Short mmCIF file of C-alpha atoms in Angstrom, two decimals:
data_model
loop_
_atom_site.label_atom_id
_atom_site.label_comp_id
_atom_site.label_asym_id
_atom_site.label_seq_id
_atom_site.Cartn_x
_atom_site.Cartn_y
_atom_site.Cartn_z
CA MET A 1 -90.30 -83.72 36.39
CA ASN A 2 -91.10 -80.84 34.39
CA ILE A 3 -94.08 -78.58 34.74
CA MET A 4 -96.31 -79.92 32.74
CA ASN A 5 -96.14 -83.09 33.46
CA PHE A 6 -96.45 -82.12 36.99
CA LEU A 7 -99.64 -80.11 36.06
CA LYS A 8 -100.72 -82.94 34.84
CA GLN A 9 -100.34 -85.35 37.51
CA PHE A 10 -101.73 -82.35 40.11
CA LYS A 11 -104.85 -82.19 37.35
CA LEU A 12 -105.65 -85.94 37.53
CA LEU A 13 -106.48 -85.28 41.27
CA LEU A 14 -109.76 -83.63 40.61
CA PRO A 15 -111.13 -86.50 39.18
CA VAL A 16 -109.94 -88.07 42.66
CA ILE A 17 -111.19 -85.49 44.96
CA ILE A 18 -114.95 -85.20 42.89
CA SER A 19 -114.72 -89.29 42.20
CA LEU A 20 -114.18 -89.65 45.78
CA PHE A 21 -117.74 -87.88 46.59
CA PHE A 22 -118.94 -90.91 44.86
CA ILE A 23 -118.02 -93.70 47.82
CA GLY A 24 -120.19 -94.46 50.42
CA TRP A 25 -118.18 -95.71 53.77
CA GLY A 26 -117.09 -98.58 54.53
CA SER A 27 -113.96 -100.50 55.84
CA SER A 28 -112.64 -102.16 52.40
CA TRP A 29 -111.86 -100.86 49.38
CA GLN A 30 -115.08 -103.51 48.13
CA GLU A 31 -118.21 -101.30 50.08
CA ILE A 32 -116.75 -98.42 48.19
CA LYS A 33 -117.08 -99.62 44.96
CA LYS A 34 -120.32 -101.13 45.56
CA THR A 35 -121.43 -97.71 46.15
CA GLY A 36 -119.72 -95.96 43.24
CA LYS A 37 -122.44 -95.88 40.66
CA VAL A 38 -125.37 -95.33 41.53
CA ILE A 39 -123.43 -90.93 41.32
CA SER A 40 -124.94 -89.31 37.84
CA SER A 41 -123.75 -85.37 39.19
CA VAL A 42 -122.13 -83.67 42.34
CA ARG A 43 -122.00 -79.86 43.08
CA SER A 44 -120.37 -78.13 45.95
CA GLU A 45 -118.98 -74.89 47.63
CA PHE A 46 -115.11 -75.21 48.51
CA ILE A 47 -112.58 -73.44 50.03
CA GLN A 48 -109.38 -73.43 50.39
CA LYS A 49 -106.42 -72.52 52.78
CA LYS A 50 -102.83 -72.32 51.67
CA HIS A 51 -100.48 -73.42 54.83
CA LEU A 52 -97.36 -72.08 54.08
CA LYS A 53 -94.16 -71.16 56.14
CA ILE A 54 -93.50 -68.00 55.21
CA LEU A 55 -97.23 -67.05 56.15
CA ALA A 56 -98.75 -65.53 59.83
CA LYS A 57 -101.85 -67.65 58.48
CA PRO A 58 -103.30 -70.09 55.74
CA LEU A 59 -104.29 -67.65 52.05
CA VAL A 60 -107.64 -68.49 51.07
CA SER A 61 -109.36 -69.11 48.10
CA ARG A 62 -113.48 -69.92 47.25
CA GLY A 63 -115.41 -71.56 45.00
CA LYS A 64 -117.33 -74.64 43.56
CA PHE A 65 -117.62 -77.49 41.43
CA TYR A 66 -119.86 -79.47 39.55
CA PHE A 67 -119.46 -82.91 37.94
CA GLN A 68 -121.88 -84.31 35.73
CA ALA A 69 -121.05 -87.41 34.88
CA PRO A 70 -119.50 -88.74 32.88
CA LYS A 71 -117.22 -85.89 31.91
CA SER A 72 -117.81 -83.02 31.98
CA LEU A 73 -116.68 -80.04 35.13
CA ARG A 74 -115.99 -77.03 36.32
CA TRP A 75 -114.29 -76.47 39.15
CA GLU A 76 -114.05 -72.51 39.76
CA TYR A 77 -112.24 -70.13 41.71
CA THR A 78 -114.78 -66.73 42.88
CA SER A 79 -111.92 -65.06 44.98
CA PRO A 80 -109.22 -63.69 46.00
CA LEU A 81 -109.16 -64.00 41.87
CA LYS A 82 -112.26 -65.24 39.07
CA SER A 83 -110.75 -68.24 37.21
CA ILE A 84 -112.02 -71.02 36.13
CA LEU A 85 -112.07 -74.41 34.23
CA LEU A 86 -114.05 -76.07 32.50
CA ILE A 87 -114.03 -79.56 30.33
CA HIS A 88 -116.94 -80.32 28.74
CA LYS A 89 -116.97 -82.09 25.37
CA GLY A 90 -113.99 -83.54 25.07
CA LYS A 91 -112.81 -79.81 25.36
CA VAL A 92 -110.28 -78.22 28.00
CA ARG A 93 -110.10 -74.88 29.05
CA ARG A 94 -109.28 -72.41 31.43
CA TYR A 95 -110.43 -68.66 32.42
CA THR A 96 -108.89 -65.51 33.99
CA VAL A 97 -112.21 -62.74 34.73
CA LYS A 98 -110.31 -59.25 35.98
CA ASP A 99 -111.82 -56.29 35.45
CA LYS A 100 -114.92 -57.85 33.79
CA LYS A 101 -112.35 -59.12 31.35
CA ILE A 102 -112.14 -62.52 30.15
CA SER A 103 -108.80 -64.26 29.54
CA ARG A 104 -107.77 -67.52 28.06
CA ASP A 105 -105.48 -69.45 29.67
CA SER A 106 -103.31 -70.44 26.34
CA SER A 107 -100.78 -72.96 27.90
CA ALA A 108 -100.29 -76.04 26.22
CA GLN A 109 -100.68 -78.19 29.91
CA LEU A 110 -104.40 -77.88 29.17
CA GLN A 111 -103.42 -80.13 26.72
CA SER A 112 -102.25 -82.57 28.99
CA MET A 113 -105.66 -82.51 30.30
CA GLN A 114 -107.51 -84.84 27.74
CA VAL A 115 -105.68 -87.53 29.59
CA VAL A 116 -108.07 -87.18 33.08
CA LEU A 117 -110.55 -87.82 31.15
CA GLN A 118 -110.16 -91.31 30.63
CA GLU A 119 -109.29 -92.20 33.74
CA ILE A 120 -112.63 -90.33 36.14
CA SER A 121 -114.26 -93.51 35.07
CA LEU A 122 -112.17 -96.39 36.52
CA TRP A 123 -112.07 -93.80 39.53
CA LEU A 124 -115.74 -93.79 39.51
CA LYS A 125 -115.88 -97.16 40.61
CA GLY A 126 -114.20 -96.22 43.57
CA ASN A 127 -110.68 -98.31 42.46
CA PHE A 128 -108.40 -96.10 43.50
CA ASP A 129 -106.65 -99.38 44.87
CA ALA A 130 -105.99 -100.08 40.99
CA ASN A 131 -105.15 -96.25 40.00
CA PRO A 132 -101.75 -96.50 38.51
CA MET A 133 -100.68 -92.53 40.63
CA PHE A 134 -101.57 -93.33 43.65
CA LYS A 135 -101.17 -96.37 46.52
CA ALA A 136 -104.02 -95.92 48.39
CA GLU A 137 -105.22 -97.15 51.66
CA ILE A 138 -107.44 -96.70 54.47
CA ARG A 139 -107.05 -95.80 57.24
CA GLY A 140 -109.01 -94.54 60.20
CA ASN A 141 -111.92 -93.50 60.53
CA ARG A 142 -113.34 -91.94 56.96
CA LYS A 143 -110.12 -90.85 55.77
CA ILE A 144 -108.45 -92.11 53.03
CA VAL A 145 -104.31 -92.08 52.16
CA LEU A 146 -103.34 -91.42 49.02
CA THR A 147 -98.92 -91.96 48.44
CA PRO A 148 -97.62 -91.27 45.65
CA LYS A 149 -96.21 -94.16 42.97
CA GLU A 150 -93.47 -92.65 41.05
CA ALA A 151 -90.48 -90.44 43.20
CA GLY A 152 -90.74 -88.27 40.72
CA MET A 153 -94.19 -87.42 41.44
CA ALA A 154 -92.81 -87.88 45.36
CA LYS A 155 -90.60 -84.17 45.29
CA ILE A 156 -94.18 -82.44 44.33
CA ILE A 157 -96.53 -84.08 46.96
CA SER A 158 -95.54 -86.06 49.93
CA ARG A 159 -98.78 -87.53 50.11
CA ILE A 160 -102.64 -86.56 50.12
CA GLU A 161 -105.56 -87.65 53.06
CA LEU A 162 -109.71 -88.01 51.65
CA HIS A 163 -111.08 -86.72 54.84
CA LEU A 164 -115.16 -88.84 54.17
CA SER A 165 -118.24 -86.88 55.60
CA ARG A 166 -120.51 -88.78 58.70
CA ARG A 167 -122.72 -88.59 55.23
CA PRO A 168 -121.94 -91.31 52.58
CA GLY A 169 -121.38 -90.23 49.46
CA ILE A 170 -120.04 -86.28 51.06
CA ILE A 171 -115.98 -85.52 51.60
CA ASP A 172 -115.77 -83.11 53.93
CA LYS A 173 -112.17 -81.90 52.76
CA VAL A 174 -108.93 -82.99 51.09
CA LYS A 175 -105.00 -82.14 52.08
CA ILE A 176 -101.83 -82.36 49.78
CA TYR A 177 -98.65 -81.99 51.10
CA GLU A 178 -96.01 -80.97 49.42
CA SER A 179 -94.13 -80.85 52.48
CA ARG A 180 -94.40 -81.03 57.27
CA ASP A 181 -94.36 -77.48 56.46
CA SER A 182 -96.24 -76.48 52.72
CA TYR A 183 -100.23 -78.43 52.62
CA THR A 184 -103.69 -77.08 50.78
CA VAL A 185 -106.56 -78.06 52.54
CA ILE A 186 -109.77 -77.91 50.48
CA GLU A 187 -113.39 -77.96 52.83
CA PHE A 188 -116.39 -79.14 51.10
CA ARG A 189 -120.08 -77.53 51.91
CA LYS A 190 -123.23 -77.29 50.39
CA THR A 191 -122.42 -80.45 49.01
CA VAL A 192 -125.92 -82.22 46.41
CA LEU A 193 -125.71 -85.24 44.75
CA ASN A 194 -127.45 -85.67 41.77
CA LYS A 195 -129.06 -82.70 40.82
CA LYS A 196 -129.65 -82.02 37.52
CA ILE A 197 -126.93 -79.27 36.05
CA SER A 198 -127.38 -77.99 33.58
CA GLY A 199 -125.51 -78.46 30.40
CA SER A 200 -124.32 -74.13 29.54
CA ILE A 201 -122.48 -74.51 33.59
CA PHE A 202 -119.63 -76.45 31.82
CA ARG A 203 -119.96 -73.78 28.61
CA LYS A 204 -120.29 -70.14 29.81
CA ILE A 205 -118.10 -68.10 31.59
CA MET B 1 -64.41 -34.04 34.53
CA ARG B 2 -66.86 -38.30 35.34
CA LYS B 3 -69.66 -35.84 36.28
CA LEU B 4 -68.75 -33.54 32.94
CA VAL B 5 -68.69 -37.64 31.02
CA PHE B 6 -71.67 -38.67 32.77
CA ILE B 7 -73.42 -35.31 32.13
CA ALA B 8 -72.31 -35.54 27.97
CA LEU B 9 -73.59 -39.36 28.00
CA ILE B 10 -76.47 -38.54 29.38
CA SER B 11 -77.27 -35.43 27.02
CA THR B 12 -76.09 -38.46 24.41
CA LEU B 13 -78.48 -40.95 25.51
CA SER B 14 -81.25 -38.26 26.12
CA CYS B 15 -81.14 -38.39 22.28
CA ALA B 16 -81.28 -42.08 21.72
CA GLY B 17 -84.86 -42.05 23.80
CA ILE B 18 -83.93 -41.25 27.46
CA PRO B 19 -85.77 -38.24 28.41
CA GLU B 20 -84.40 -35.03 28.71
CA ILE B 21 -84.64 -33.84 32.73
CA ILE B 22 -85.04 -29.95 33.68
CA THR B 23 -84.09 -28.75 36.93
CA SER B 24 -85.11 -25.28 37.48
CA ASP B 25 -84.63 -22.11 40.31
CA ALA B 26 -88.33 -23.07 41.45
CA TYR B 27 -86.92 -26.82 41.81
CA ASN B 28 -86.47 -28.34 45.00
CA GLU B 29 -84.21 -31.40 45.10
CA LYS B 30 -84.47 -32.97 48.23
CA GLU B 31 -88.55 -32.97 47.56
CA ALA B 32 -88.30 -34.72 43.65
CA ILE B 33 -85.74 -37.03 45.70
CA LYS B 34 -88.96 -37.49 48.58
CA ARG B 35 -91.66 -37.55 45.63
CA CYS B 36 -89.87 -40.07 43.72
CA LEU B 37 -89.40 -42.51 46.25
CA VAL B 38 -93.03 -42.62 47.90
CA PRO B 39 -93.86 -46.15 46.26
CA PHE B 40 -91.22 -48.74 48.47
CA LEU B 41 -90.68 -50.45 51.03
CA LYS B 42 -90.01 -48.67 53.89
CA ASN B 43 -90.01 -51.11 56.47
CA ASP B 44 -90.24 -55.87 56.46
CA ARG B 45 -93.81 -56.78 55.21
CA ARG B 46 -95.57 -59.94 53.95
CA LEU B 47 -97.11 -59.77 49.92
CA VAL B 48 -99.19 -61.71 48.06
CA HIS B 49 -100.46 -60.72 45.09
CA SER B 50 -102.37 -61.81 41.98
CA ILE B 51 -99.89 -62.30 38.53
CA ASN B 52 -101.41 -62.41 35.55
CA ALA B 53 -99.10 -62.83 32.92
CA ASP B 54 -98.09 -63.20 28.80
CA ILE B 55 -95.07 -64.74 27.84
CA PRO B 56 -93.41 -65.68 24.81
CA GLY B 57 -95.05 -67.16 22.34
CA GLY B 58 -98.13 -65.05 22.90
CA ALA B 59 -99.20 -68.10 25.69
CA LYS B 60 -100.96 -66.21 29.74
CA ALA B 61 -101.08 -68.00 33.26
CA THR B 62 -102.20 -67.28 35.97
CA VAL B 63 -100.29 -67.52 39.39
CA LEU B 64 -100.47 -66.53 42.67
CA GLY B 65 -96.88 -64.58 44.42
CA VAL B 66 -96.03 -64.54 48.01
CA VAL B 67 -92.14 -62.40 48.76
CA LEU B 68 -91.44 -61.82 52.64
CA ALA B 69 -89.00 -58.80 52.00
CA SER B 70 -86.79 -56.87 53.04
CA PRO B 71 -86.16 -53.22 52.25
CA GLY B 72 -83.18 -52.86 55.38
CA LYS B 73 -81.52 -56.48 54.63
CA LYS B 74 -81.98 -56.20 50.63
CA TYR B 75 -83.43 -60.10 51.99
CA LEU B 76 -85.83 -61.23 49.46
CA HIS B 77 -88.47 -64.93 49.93
CA PRO B 78 -90.21 -65.30 47.25
CA VAL B 79 -93.37 -68.07 46.48
CA LEU B 80 -94.96 -68.75 42.99
CA MET B 81 -98.07 -70.69 43.24
CA THR B 82 -101.11 -72.12 41.18
CA VAL B 83 -104.13 -71.16 41.64
CA GLU B 84 -104.80 -74.51 43.45
CA GLY B 85 -102.24 -73.89 45.06
CA LEU B 86 -99.57 -75.61 44.86
CA VAL B 87 -95.79 -74.31 45.24
CA ILE B 88 -93.53 -74.12 41.38
CA PHE B 89 -91.25 -71.50 43.32
CA GLU B 90 -89.48 -70.93 46.03
CA ALA B 91 -86.47 -68.76 46.64
CA HIS B 92 -83.80 -66.62 48.60
CA TYR B 93 -82.12 -62.96 47.80
CA ASP B 94 -79.83 -62.02 50.59
CA GLY B 95 -76.92 -60.54 47.60
CA LYS B 96 -77.52 -64.80 46.65
CA VAL B 97 -80.30 -66.28 44.88
CA ARG B 98 -80.86 -69.84 46.16
CA ILE B 99 -83.55 -71.98 45.01
CA ILE B 100 -85.15 -74.13 47.27
CA ARG B 101 -88.49 -75.32 45.33
CA GLY B 102 -88.15 -74.73 41.12
CA ILE B 103 -90.71 -77.03 39.01
CA ARG B 104 -88.88 -77.16 35.37
CA PRO B 105 -88.79 -74.18 34.01
CA PHE B 106 -88.78 -72.78 36.68
CA ASP B 107 -85.55 -74.69 38.24
CA SER B 108 -83.43 -72.02 36.52
CA LYS B 109 -81.03 -70.20 37.37
CA SER B 110 -81.46 -67.37 34.87
CA PHE B 111 -85.67 -67.38 35.81
CA ALA B 112 -84.87 -66.83 39.40
CA ALA B 113 -82.63 -64.54 39.03
CA GLY B 114 -84.78 -62.58 36.26
CA MET B 115 -87.89 -62.87 38.93
CA ILE B 116 -85.26 -61.42 41.72
CA ASP B 117 -84.42 -58.37 39.15
CA ASP B 118 -88.09 -57.36 38.67
CA ILE B 119 -88.79 -58.02 42.97
CA ARG B 120 -85.66 -55.85 44.15
CA LEU B 121 -86.60 -53.09 41.10
CA MET B 122 -90.70 -52.79 42.16
CA LEU B 123 -90.59 -53.22 45.55
CA PHE B 124 -87.31 -51.69 47.10
CA PRO B 125 -85.64 -47.93 47.18
CA PRO B 126 -82.17 -47.58 44.95
CA THR B 127 -79.53 -47.71 46.67
CA GLY B 128 -77.00 -44.28 47.00
CA LYS B 129 -77.46 -40.93 45.37
CA PRO B 130 -79.22 -40.14 42.36
CA ALA B 131 -76.99 -39.22 39.31
CA LEU B 132 -79.46 -36.66 37.90
CA THR B 133 -83.19 -35.12 39.22
CA GLY B 134 -85.26 -32.66 37.78
CA GLN B 135 -88.42 -32.61 36.61
CA LEU B 136 -89.68 -33.69 33.13
CA LYS B 137 -91.32 -31.42 30.19
CA ASN B 138 -95.06 -32.34 32.05
CA GLY B 139 -93.57 -31.70 35.38
CA ASN B 140 -93.04 -34.61 36.92
CA TYR B 141 -91.02 -35.51 38.89
CA ILE B 142 -87.68 -37.46 37.54
CA CYS B 143 -84.88 -38.71 39.63
CA ARG B 144 -81.98 -41.15 38.04
CA TYR B 145 -79.28 -43.84 38.71
CA LYS B 146 -76.35 -45.25 37.08
CA ASN B 147 -74.32 -48.38 37.87
CA GLU B 148 -71.77 -49.55 35.04
CA ASN B 149 -74.45 -51.20 33.64
CA SER B 150 -77.58 -50.01 33.74
CA ILE B 151 -79.45 -46.23 33.94
CA THR B 152 -82.69 -46.48 36.02
CA ASP B 153 -85.33 -43.30 36.47
CA TYR B 154 -88.16 -43.62 38.63
CA ILE B 155 -90.84 -40.86 37.80
CA ALA B 156 -93.44 -39.25 40.01
CA LEU B 157 -96.47 -39.76 37.53
CA THR B 158 -99.92 -37.35 39.07
CA GLY B 159 -102.80 -39.60 40.19
CA ASN B 160 -100.88 -41.14 42.69
CA SER B 161 -99.73 -43.99 40.26
CA TRP B 162 -95.68 -43.86 39.05
CA GLN B 163 -93.10 -46.13 36.24
CA ILE B 164 -89.40 -46.78 36.70
CA PHE B 165 -87.61 -47.22 33.20
CA LEU B 166 -84.52 -49.61 33.56
CA TYR B 167 -82.12 -48.26 30.17
CA ASP B 168 -79.10 -50.01 29.15
CA LEU B 169 -75.81 -47.57 28.45
CA LYS B 170 -77.27 -47.42 24.95
CA GLY B 171 -80.39 -46.31 26.17
CA SER B 172 -82.87 -49.05 24.89
CA ILE B 173 -85.59 -49.91 27.64
CA ILE B 174 -84.67 -52.87 29.27
CA LYS B 175 -88.08 -52.81 31.74
CA ASP B 176 -90.88 -50.42 32.07
CA VAL B 177 -92.34 -50.71 35.94
CA ARG B 178 -96.22 -49.03 35.98
CA LEU B 179 -96.57 -49.11 39.93
CA TYR B 180 -100.36 -47.56 40.60
CA GLY B 181 -102.91 -46.72 44.52
CA ILE B 182 -99.82 -46.27 46.90
CA ASN B 183 -101.24 -47.15 50.39
CA LYS B 184 -100.13 -45.85 53.50
CA ASN B 185 -97.42 -48.53 53.56
CA SER B 186 -96.56 -47.85 49.94
CA ILE B 187 -97.03 -50.93 48.38
CA ALA B 188 -99.53 -50.47 44.87
CA ARG B 189 -101.97 -51.73 45.00
CA LYS B 190 -101.22 -52.08 41.38
CA ILE B 191 -98.12 -53.53 39.24
CA GLU B 192 -96.98 -54.66 35.50
CA ILE B 193 -94.42 -54.78 34.59
CA PHE B 194 -92.84 -55.13 30.43
CA SER B 195 -89.96 -56.21 29.95
CA LYS B 196 -88.90 -55.14 26.46
CA LYS B 197 -85.64 -56.75 25.91
CA THR B 198 -84.04 -60.44 25.38
CA VAL B 199 -87.41 -61.70 27.07
CA LYS B 200 -90.40 -60.10 26.29
CA TYR B 201 -93.18 -60.93 28.93
CA SER B 202 -95.44 -58.65 31.16
CA LEU B 203 -96.44 -59.47 34.01
CA HIS B 204 -100.05 -57.75 35.69
CA LEU B 205 -99.84 -57.59 39.77
CA GLU B 206 -102.16 -57.20 42.05
CA LEU B 207 -102.86 -57.10 46.48
CA VAL B 208 -104.15 -59.67 47.22
CA ARG B 209 -103.22 -58.84 50.46
CA GLU B 210 -100.30 -56.86 52.98
CA GLU B 211 -99.01 -57.90 56.43
CA PRO B 212 -95.68 -55.89 58.71
CA VAL B 213 -93.41 -59.23 59.83
CA ASN B 214 -93.51 -59.13 63.69
CA LYS B 215 -90.28 -59.95 64.83
#
């Protein structure tokens, strides 16, 4: 699998994660899908911890994200570096801010993000079991496990675990496993649903 | 005889762009070498950097780099990952490069070899004795090392900064490395690498975290 396909498929994970905010709890996909229609926006802070065998302690990144249905997203890292991914009105842009200087990531793979948004409406309805990339299973109490269907993707990401909050519509954390020793945990906090988000959040850096 | 040939070679190269090295009665060789080698690891360390890359074709990318480095064993274990935390490259180096994980195009041997060369250049001190040491016209200490393929100048600048020039034997610059803000563990707060030949790129590294490797 080459880097463009990989990054395209990884970025497809973002709507998976985000759209899970739209689900309430149930023990079946039918129940999950029922609550999928009521969420129009999400804002949240996150702490990302990268675990690697080479690291004595995880590498911690912090950030925040905003999502406005149907197709606007801001995924922003605030530390250890400032990086912002913006998806709005069909345009995908990524920026890094360093020493107060803004630099635009011009890598070609951003163009593949256009495809991402076409999948969001599917996931927003909670149709994870219809997701062509991942096999989805509900396991135990408030946990969904996604396993890649494609062998190439499975060599890169072995599985994704979604841990759902007791509060309906909220995700506590996402774990993305590359291997047993290499995984990323994203914990969400201060999540707010259905509060109006200004359009400038998705336009301005 | 070899020394004479080398001095002649260096003199020729001075015309090509390699700076002239001046020695004087006041010059202290031991002090020069000590100054030249300040910004290189003395002990095993684990380093994390943010890396902004300007790559061929005008593209820009930002990644995170982790490296476990042992200057004594000449061992490196580098990892590159996206900002989101997904590993795109991982390798071992102990004299030979072994790729553990690489997502195309980061799975190529040439990429891995080039990356290891860059890390060695910016973290490990040169081996052996310098062929020539002295000062530049501006008074900065300089140490020149030579092997069969290249010449490397290590220059102690003012303001807690250092510069490394890697030349080919014709005196053309292959790499220009700048290190800024060296801390008490001999680790630079900021590093810039400019590759001038074959594949032109620049890397701007900022230190996120550094720690000793506990045995």
